[in-house]
Short mmCIF file of N, CA and C in Angstrom, two decimals:
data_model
loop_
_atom_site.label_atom_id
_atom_site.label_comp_id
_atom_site.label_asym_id
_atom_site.label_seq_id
_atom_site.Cartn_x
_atom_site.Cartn_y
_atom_site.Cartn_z
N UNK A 502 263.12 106.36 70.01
CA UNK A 502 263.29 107.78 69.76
C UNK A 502 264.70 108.15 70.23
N UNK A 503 265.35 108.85 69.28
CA UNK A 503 266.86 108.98 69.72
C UNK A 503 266.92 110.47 70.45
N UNK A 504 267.43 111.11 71.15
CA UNK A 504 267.55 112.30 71.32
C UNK A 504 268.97 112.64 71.69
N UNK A 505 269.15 113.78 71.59
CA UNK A 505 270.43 114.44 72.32
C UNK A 505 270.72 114.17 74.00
N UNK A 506 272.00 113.99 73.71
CA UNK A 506 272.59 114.33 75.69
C UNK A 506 271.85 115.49 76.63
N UNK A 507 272.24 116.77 75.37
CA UNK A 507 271.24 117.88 76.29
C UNK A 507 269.49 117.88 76.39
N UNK A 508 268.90 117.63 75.04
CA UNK A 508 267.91 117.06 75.02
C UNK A 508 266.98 116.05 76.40
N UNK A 509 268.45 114.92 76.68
CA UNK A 509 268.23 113.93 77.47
C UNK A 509 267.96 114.55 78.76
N UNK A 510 268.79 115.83 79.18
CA UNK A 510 269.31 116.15 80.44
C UNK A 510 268.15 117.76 80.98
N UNK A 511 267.37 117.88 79.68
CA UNK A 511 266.59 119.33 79.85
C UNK A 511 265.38 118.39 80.01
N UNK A 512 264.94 117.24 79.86
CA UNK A 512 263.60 116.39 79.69
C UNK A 512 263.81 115.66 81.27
N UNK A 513 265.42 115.21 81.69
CA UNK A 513 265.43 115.05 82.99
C UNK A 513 265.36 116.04 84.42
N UNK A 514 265.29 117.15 83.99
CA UNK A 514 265.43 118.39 84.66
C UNK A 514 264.18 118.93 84.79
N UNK A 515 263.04 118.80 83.90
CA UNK A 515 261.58 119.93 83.71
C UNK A 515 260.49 118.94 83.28
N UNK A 516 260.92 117.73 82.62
CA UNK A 516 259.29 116.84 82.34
C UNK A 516 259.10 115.62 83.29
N UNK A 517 257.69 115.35 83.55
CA UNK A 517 257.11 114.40 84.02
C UNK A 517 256.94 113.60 83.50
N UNK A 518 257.37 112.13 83.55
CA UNK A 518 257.53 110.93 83.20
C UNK A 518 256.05 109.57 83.27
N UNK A 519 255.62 110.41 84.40
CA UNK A 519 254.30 110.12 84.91
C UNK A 519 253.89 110.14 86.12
N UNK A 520 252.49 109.79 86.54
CA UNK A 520 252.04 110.27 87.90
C UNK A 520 253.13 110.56 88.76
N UNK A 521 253.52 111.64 89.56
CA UNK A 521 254.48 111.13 90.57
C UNK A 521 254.26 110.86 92.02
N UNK A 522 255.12 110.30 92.30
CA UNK A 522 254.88 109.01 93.47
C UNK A 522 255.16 109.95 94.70
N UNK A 523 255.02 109.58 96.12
CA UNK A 523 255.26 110.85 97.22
C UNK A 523 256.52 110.74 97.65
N UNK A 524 256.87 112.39 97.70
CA UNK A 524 257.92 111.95 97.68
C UNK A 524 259.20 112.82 96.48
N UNK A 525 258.71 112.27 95.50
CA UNK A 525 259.23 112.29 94.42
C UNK A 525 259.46 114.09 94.06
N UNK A 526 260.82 114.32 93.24
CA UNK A 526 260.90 116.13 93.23
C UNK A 526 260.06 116.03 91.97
N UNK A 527 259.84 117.46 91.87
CA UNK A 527 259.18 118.31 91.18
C UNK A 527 260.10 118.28 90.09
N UNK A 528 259.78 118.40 89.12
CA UNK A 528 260.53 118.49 87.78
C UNK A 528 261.04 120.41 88.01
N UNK A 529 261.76 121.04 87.53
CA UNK A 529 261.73 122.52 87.25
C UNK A 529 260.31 123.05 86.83
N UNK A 530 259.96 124.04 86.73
CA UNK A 530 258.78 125.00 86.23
C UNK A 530 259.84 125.64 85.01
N UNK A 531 259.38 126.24 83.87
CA UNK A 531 259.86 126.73 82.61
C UNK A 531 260.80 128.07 83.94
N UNK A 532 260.23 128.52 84.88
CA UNK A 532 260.81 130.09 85.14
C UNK A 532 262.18 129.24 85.93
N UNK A 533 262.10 128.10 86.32
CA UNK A 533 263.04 127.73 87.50
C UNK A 533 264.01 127.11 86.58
N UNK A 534 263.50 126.61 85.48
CA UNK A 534 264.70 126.24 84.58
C UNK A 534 265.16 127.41 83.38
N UNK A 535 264.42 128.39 83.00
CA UNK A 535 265.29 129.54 82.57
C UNK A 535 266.71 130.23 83.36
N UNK A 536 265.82 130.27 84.84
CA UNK A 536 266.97 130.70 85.60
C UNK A 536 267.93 129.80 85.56
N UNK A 537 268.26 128.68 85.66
CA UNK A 537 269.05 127.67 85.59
C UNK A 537 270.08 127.33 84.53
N UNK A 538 269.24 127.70 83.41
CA UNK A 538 269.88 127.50 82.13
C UNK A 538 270.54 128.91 82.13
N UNK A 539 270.45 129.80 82.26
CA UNK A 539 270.96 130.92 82.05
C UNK A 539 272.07 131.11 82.72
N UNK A 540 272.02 130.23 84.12
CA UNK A 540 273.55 130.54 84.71
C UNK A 540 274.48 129.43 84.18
N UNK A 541 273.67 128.34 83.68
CA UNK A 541 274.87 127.04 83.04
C UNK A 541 275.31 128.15 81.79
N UNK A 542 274.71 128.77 81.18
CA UNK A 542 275.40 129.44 79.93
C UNK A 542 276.13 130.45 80.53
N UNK A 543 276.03 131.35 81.48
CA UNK A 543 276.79 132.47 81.62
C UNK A 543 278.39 131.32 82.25
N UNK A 544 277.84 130.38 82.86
CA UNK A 544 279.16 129.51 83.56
C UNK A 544 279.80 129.07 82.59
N UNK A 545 279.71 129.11 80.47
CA UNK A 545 280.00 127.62 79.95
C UNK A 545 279.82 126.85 79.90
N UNK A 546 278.84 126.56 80.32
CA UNK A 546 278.32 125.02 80.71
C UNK A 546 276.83 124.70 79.94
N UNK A 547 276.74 123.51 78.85
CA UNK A 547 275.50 123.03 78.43
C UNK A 547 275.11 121.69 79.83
N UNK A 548 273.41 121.77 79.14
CA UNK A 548 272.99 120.51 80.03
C UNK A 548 273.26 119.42 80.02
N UNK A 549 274.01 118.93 79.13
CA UNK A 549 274.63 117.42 79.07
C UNK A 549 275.84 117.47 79.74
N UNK A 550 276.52 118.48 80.09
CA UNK A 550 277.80 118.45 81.19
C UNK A 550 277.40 117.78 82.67
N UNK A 551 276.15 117.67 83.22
CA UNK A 551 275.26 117.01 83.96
C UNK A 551 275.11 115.90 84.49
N UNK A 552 275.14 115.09 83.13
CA UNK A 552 274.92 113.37 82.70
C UNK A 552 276.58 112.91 82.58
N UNK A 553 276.93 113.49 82.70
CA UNK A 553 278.88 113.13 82.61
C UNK A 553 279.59 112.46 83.58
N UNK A 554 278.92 112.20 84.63
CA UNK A 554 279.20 111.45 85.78
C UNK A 554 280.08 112.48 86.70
N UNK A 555 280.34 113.76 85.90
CA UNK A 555 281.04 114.44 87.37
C UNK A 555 280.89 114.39 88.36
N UNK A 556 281.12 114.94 89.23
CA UNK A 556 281.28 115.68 90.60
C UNK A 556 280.26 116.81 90.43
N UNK A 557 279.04 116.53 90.74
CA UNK A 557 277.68 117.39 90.64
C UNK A 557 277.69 118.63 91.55
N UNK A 558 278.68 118.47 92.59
CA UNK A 558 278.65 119.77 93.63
C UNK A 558 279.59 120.77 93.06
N UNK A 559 280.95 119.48 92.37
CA UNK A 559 281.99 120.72 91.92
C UNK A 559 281.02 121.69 90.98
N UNK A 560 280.53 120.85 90.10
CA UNK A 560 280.09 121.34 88.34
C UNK A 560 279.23 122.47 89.30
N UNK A 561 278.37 122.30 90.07
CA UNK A 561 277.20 123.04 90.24
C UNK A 561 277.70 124.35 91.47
N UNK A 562 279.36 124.00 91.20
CA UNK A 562 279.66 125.05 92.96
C UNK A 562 279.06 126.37 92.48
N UNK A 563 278.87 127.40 92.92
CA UNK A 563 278.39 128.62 92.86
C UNK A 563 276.87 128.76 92.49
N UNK A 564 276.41 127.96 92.15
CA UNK A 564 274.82 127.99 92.12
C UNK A 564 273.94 127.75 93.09
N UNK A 565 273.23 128.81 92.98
CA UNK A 565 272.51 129.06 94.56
C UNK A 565 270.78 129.95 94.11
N UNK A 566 269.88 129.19 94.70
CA UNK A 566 268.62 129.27 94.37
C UNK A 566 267.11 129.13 95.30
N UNK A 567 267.08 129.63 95.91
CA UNK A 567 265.89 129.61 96.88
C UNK A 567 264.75 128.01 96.34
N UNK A 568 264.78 127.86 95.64
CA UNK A 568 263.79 126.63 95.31
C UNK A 568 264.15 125.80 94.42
N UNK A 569 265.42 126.07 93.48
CA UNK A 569 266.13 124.61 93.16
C UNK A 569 267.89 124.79 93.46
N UNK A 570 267.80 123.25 94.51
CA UNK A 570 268.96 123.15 95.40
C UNK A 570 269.53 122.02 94.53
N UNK A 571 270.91 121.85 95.08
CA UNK A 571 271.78 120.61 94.34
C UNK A 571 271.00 119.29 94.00
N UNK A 572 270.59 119.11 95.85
CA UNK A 572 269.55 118.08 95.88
C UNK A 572 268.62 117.60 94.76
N UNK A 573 267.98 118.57 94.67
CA UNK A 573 266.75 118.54 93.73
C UNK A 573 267.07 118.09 92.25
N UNK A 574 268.44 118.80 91.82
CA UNK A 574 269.10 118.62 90.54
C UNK A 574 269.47 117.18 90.71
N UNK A 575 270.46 116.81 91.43
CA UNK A 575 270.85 115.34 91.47
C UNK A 575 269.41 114.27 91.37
N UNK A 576 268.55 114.68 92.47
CA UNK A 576 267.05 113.49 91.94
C UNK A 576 266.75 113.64 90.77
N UNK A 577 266.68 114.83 90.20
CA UNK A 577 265.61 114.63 88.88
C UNK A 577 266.34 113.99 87.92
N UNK A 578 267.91 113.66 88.15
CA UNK A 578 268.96 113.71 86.97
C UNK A 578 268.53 112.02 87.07
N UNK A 579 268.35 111.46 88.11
CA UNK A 579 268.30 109.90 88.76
C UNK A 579 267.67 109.23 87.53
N UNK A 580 266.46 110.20 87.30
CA UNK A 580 265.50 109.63 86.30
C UNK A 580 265.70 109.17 85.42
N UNK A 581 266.91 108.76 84.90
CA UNK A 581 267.19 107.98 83.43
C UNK A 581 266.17 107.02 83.15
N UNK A 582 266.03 105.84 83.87
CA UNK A 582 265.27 104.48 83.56
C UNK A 582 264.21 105.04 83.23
N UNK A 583 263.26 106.17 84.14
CA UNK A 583 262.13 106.56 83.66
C UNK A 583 261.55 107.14 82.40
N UNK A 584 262.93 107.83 82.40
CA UNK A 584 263.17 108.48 81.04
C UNK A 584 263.02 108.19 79.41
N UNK A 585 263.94 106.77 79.59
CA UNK A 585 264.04 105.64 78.48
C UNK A 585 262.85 105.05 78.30
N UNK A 586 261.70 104.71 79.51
CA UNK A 586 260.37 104.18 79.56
C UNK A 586 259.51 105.35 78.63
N UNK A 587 259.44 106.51 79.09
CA UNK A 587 258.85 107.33 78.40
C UNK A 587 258.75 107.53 77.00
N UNK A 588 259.87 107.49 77.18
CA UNK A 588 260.70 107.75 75.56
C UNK A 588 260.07 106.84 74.30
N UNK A 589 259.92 105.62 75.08
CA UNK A 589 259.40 104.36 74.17
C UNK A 589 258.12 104.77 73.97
N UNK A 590 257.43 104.65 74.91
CA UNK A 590 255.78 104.86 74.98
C UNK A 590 255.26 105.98 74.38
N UNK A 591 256.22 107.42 74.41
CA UNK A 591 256.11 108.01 73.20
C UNK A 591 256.13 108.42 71.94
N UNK A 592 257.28 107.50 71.52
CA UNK A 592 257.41 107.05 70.71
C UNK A 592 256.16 106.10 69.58
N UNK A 593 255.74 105.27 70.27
CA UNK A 593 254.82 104.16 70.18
C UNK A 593 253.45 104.90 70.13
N UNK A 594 253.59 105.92 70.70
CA UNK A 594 252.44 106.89 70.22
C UNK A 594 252.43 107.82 69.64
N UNK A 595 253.36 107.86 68.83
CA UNK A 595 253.41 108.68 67.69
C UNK A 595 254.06 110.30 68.00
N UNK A 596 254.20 110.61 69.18
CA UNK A 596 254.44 111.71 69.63
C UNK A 596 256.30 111.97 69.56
N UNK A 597 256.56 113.28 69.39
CA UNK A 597 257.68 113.51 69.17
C UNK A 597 257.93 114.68 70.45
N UNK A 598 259.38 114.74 70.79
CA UNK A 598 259.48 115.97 71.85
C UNK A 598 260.52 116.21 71.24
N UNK A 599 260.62 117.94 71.45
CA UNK A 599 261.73 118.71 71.15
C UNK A 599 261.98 119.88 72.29
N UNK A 600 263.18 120.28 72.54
CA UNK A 600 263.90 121.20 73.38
C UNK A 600 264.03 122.59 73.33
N UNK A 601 264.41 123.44 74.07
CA UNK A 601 264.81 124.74 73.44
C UNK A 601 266.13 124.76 72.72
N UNK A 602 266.81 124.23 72.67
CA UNK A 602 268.33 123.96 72.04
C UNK A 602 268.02 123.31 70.51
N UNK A 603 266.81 122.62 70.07
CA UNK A 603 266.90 121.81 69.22
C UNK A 603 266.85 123.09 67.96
N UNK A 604 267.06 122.61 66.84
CA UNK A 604 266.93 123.47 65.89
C UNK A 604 266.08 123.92 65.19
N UNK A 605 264.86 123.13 65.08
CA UNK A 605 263.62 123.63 65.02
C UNK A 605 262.16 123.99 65.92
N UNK A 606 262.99 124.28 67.22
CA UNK A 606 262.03 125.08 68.47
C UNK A 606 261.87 126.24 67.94
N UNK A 607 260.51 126.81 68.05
CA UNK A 607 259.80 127.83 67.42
C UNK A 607 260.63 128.86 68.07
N UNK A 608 260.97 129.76 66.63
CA UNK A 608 261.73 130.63 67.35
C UNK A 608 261.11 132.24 67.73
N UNK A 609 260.19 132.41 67.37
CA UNK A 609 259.08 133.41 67.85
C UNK A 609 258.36 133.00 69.29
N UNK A 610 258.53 131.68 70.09
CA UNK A 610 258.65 131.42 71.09
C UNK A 610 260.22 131.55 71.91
N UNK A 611 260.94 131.48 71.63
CA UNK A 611 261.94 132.13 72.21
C UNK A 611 262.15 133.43 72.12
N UNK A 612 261.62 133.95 71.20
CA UNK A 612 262.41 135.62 70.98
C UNK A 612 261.53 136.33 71.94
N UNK A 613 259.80 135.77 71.75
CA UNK A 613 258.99 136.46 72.91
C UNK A 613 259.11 136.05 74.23
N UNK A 614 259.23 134.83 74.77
CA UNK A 614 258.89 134.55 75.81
C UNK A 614 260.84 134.62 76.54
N UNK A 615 261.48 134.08 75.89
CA UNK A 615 263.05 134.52 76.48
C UNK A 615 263.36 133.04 77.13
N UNK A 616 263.80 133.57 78.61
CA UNK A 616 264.20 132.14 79.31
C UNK A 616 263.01 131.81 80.12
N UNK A 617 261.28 132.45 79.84
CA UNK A 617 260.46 132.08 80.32
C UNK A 617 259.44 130.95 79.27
N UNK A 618 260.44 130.83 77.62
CA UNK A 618 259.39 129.62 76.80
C UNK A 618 259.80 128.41 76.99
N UNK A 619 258.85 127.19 76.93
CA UNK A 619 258.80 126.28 77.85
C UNK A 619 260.01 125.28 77.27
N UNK A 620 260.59 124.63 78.29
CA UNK A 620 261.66 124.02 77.72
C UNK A 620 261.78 122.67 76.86
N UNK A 621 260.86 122.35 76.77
CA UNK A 621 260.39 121.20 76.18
C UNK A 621 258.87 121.30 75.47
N UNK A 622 258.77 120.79 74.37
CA UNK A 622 257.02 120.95 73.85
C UNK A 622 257.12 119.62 72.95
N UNK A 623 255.74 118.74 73.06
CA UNK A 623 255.83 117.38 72.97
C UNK A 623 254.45 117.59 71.48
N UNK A 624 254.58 116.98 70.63
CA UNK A 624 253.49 117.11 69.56
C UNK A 624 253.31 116.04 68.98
N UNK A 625 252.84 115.88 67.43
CA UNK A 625 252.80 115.05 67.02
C UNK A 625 252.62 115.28 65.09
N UNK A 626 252.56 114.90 64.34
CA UNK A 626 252.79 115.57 63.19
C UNK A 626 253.91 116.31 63.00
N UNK A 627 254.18 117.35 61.71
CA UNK A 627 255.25 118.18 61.44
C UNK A 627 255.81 119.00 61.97
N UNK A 628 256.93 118.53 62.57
CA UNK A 628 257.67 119.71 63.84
C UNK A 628 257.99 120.97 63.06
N UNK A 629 258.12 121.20 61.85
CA UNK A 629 258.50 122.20 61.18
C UNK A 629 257.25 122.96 61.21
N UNK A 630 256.04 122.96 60.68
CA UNK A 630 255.16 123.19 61.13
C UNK A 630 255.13 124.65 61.98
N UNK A 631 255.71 124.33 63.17
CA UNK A 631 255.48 125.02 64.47
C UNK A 631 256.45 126.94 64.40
N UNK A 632 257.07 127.08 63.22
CA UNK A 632 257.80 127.81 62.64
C UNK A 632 257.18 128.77 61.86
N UNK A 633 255.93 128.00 61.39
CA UNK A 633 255.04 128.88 60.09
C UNK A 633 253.69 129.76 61.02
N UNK A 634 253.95 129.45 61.91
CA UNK A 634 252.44 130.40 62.97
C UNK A 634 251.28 129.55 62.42
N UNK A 635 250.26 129.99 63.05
CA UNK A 635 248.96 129.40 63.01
C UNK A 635 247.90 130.63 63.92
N UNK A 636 246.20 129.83 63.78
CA UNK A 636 245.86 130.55 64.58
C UNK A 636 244.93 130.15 65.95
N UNK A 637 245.81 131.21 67.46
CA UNK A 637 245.16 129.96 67.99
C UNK A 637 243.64 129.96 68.71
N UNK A 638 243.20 128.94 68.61
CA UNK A 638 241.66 128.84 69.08
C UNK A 638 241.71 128.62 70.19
N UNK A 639 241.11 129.36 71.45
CA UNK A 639 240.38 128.62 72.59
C UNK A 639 239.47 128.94 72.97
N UNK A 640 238.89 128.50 73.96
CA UNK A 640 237.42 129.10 74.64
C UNK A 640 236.83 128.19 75.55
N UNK A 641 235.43 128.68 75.78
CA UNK A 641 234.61 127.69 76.56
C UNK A 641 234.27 125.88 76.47
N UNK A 642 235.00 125.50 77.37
CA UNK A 642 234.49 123.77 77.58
C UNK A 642 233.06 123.91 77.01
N UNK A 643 231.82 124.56 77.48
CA UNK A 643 230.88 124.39 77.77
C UNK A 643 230.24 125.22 77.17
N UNK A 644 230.74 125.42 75.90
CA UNK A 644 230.02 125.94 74.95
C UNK A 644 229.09 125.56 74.27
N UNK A 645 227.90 126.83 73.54
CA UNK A 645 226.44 125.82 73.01
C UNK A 645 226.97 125.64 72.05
N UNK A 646 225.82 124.72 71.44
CA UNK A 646 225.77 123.89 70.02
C UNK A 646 226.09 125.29 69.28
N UNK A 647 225.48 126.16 68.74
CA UNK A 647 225.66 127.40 67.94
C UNK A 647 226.98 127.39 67.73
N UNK A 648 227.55 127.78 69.27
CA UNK A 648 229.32 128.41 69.28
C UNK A 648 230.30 127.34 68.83
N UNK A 649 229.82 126.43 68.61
CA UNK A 649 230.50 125.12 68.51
C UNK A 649 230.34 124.97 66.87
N UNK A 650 229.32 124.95 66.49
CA UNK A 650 229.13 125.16 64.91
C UNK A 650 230.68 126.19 64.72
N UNK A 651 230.53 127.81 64.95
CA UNK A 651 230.77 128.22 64.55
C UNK A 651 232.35 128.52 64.26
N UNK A 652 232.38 127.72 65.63
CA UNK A 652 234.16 127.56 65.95
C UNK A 652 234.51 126.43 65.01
N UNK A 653 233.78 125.40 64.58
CA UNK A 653 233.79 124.16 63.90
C UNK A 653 234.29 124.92 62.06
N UNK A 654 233.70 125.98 61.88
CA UNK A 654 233.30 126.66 60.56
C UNK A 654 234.36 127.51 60.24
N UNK A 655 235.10 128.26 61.83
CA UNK A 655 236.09 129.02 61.35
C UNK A 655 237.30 127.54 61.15
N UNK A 656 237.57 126.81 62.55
CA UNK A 656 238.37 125.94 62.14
C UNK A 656 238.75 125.44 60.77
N UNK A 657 237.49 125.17 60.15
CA UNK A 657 237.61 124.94 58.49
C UNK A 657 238.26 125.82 57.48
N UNK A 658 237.93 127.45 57.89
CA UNK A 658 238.17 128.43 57.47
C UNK A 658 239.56 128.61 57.20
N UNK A 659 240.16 128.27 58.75
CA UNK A 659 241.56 128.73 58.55
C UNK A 659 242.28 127.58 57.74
N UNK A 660 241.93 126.53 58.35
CA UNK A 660 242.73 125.27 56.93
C UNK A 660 242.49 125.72 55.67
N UNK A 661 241.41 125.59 55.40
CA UNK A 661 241.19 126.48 53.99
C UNK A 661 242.09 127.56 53.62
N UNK A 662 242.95 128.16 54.11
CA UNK A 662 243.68 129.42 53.87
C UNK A 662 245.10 128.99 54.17
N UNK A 663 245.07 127.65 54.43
CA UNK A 663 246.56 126.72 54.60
C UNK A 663 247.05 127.78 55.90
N UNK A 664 246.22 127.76 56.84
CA UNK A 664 246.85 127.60 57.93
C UNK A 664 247.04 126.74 58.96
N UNK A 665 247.41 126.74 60.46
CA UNK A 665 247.13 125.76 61.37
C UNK A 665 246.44 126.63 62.37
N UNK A 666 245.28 125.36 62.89
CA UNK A 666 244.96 126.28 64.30
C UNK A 666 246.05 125.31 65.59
N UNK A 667 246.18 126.30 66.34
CA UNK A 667 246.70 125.93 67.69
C UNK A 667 245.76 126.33 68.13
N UNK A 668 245.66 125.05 69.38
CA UNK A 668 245.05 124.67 70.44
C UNK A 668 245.41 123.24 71.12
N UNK A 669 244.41 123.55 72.48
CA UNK A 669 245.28 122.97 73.66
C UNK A 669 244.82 121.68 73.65
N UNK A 670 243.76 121.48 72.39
CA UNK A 670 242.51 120.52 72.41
C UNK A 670 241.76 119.92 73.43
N UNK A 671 241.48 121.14 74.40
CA UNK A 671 240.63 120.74 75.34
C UNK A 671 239.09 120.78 74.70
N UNK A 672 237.86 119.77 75.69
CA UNK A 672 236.37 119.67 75.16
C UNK A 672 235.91 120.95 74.91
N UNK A 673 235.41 121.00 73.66
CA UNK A 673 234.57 122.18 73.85
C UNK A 673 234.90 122.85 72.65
N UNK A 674 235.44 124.61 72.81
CA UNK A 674 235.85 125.31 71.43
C UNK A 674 237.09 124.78 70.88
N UNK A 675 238.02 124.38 71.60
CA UNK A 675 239.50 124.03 71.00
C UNK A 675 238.85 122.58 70.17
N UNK A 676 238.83 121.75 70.55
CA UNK A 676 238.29 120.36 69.66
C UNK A 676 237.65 120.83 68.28
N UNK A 677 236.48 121.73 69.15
CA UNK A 677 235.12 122.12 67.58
C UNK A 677 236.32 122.63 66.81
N UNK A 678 237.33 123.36 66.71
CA UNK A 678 238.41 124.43 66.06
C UNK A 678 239.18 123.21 65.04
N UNK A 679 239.95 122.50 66.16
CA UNK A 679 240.57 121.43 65.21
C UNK A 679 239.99 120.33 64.74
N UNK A 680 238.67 120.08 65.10
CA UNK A 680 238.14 119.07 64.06
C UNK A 680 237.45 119.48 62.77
N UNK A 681 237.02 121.10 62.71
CA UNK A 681 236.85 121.76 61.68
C UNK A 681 237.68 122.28 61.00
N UNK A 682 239.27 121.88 61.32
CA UNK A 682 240.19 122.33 60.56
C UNK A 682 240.80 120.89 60.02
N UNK A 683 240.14 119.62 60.72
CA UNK A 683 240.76 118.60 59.91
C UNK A 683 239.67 118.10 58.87
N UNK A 684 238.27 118.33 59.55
CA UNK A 684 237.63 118.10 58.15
C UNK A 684 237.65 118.65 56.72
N UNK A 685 238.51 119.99 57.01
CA UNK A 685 238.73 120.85 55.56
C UNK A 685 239.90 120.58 55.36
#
């Protein structure tokens, strides 16, 4: 999977690679990397200026943050090898990731959510797709057989009308939703 420098450097900054070990920083939260990104843009500065081998204190002088420190930026940046591991294995599973910078990040997720939509979203199928809306299903894990029919019936419904449902495909109504929208 090929991606961008900034791409490279917003997935080293906010995603999890896997379990993490003790110890290990916290990736950003979407609010800790809005704030972040917002001062690299008010500074000039994209996220691949990062990965450049600078001088991480110069690049980062004036940035100052109650819960993400230089520190924290320099570990998560470390993560390359992990990165490249990921990358494969997602790859290999069919899954694709895209950025807020990329050109087809939903842009009704940015216009609503701002520097609070998430900086990364990982899928699988037609990234274009994610542009045309859908509708989204969720509900109870532990829903009865009935509600499950019926979520199963609209799921169908909305394919039928060439839409998509979103969902988180957790057990329960989200599954009944999209497996009744792939059987139609």
């Amino acid at each position: 999977m090929s991606i961008s420098e900034q791409s490279q450097a917003v997935l080293l900054l906010t995603a999890w690679f896997s379990k993490p070990g003790t110890g290990e920083p916290k990736p950003l939260t979407p609010r800790e990397w809005g704030r972040f990104a917002l001062w690299m843009k008010d500074q000039g500065m994209s996220p691949e200026v990062l990965l450049r081998g600078n001088d991480l204190n110069a690049t980062l002088s004036g940035w100052s943050d109650k819960t993400v420190d230089t520190a924290r930026i320099r570990a998560l940046l470390e993560r390359a090898g992990a990165l490249g591991i990921a990358l494969e294995k997602w790859q290999r599973a069919g899954l694709w990731v895209m950025t807020r910078s990329d050109p087809d990040y939903p842009v009704r997720l940015k216009r609503r959510l701002k520097t609070d939509a998430p900086p990364v979203l990982f899928g699988s199928g037609s990234r274009q797709l994610l542009n045309l809306g859908g509708v989204a299903v969720v509900g109870s894990r532990d829903a009865s057989a009935e509600d499950l029919a019926f979520t199963a019936g609209l799921g169908g419904e909305i394919a039928l009308q060439g839409r998509s449902v979103v969902s988180g495909g957790a057990r329960g109504v989200d599954e009944a939703a999209m497996l009744g929208a792939l059987e139609h």
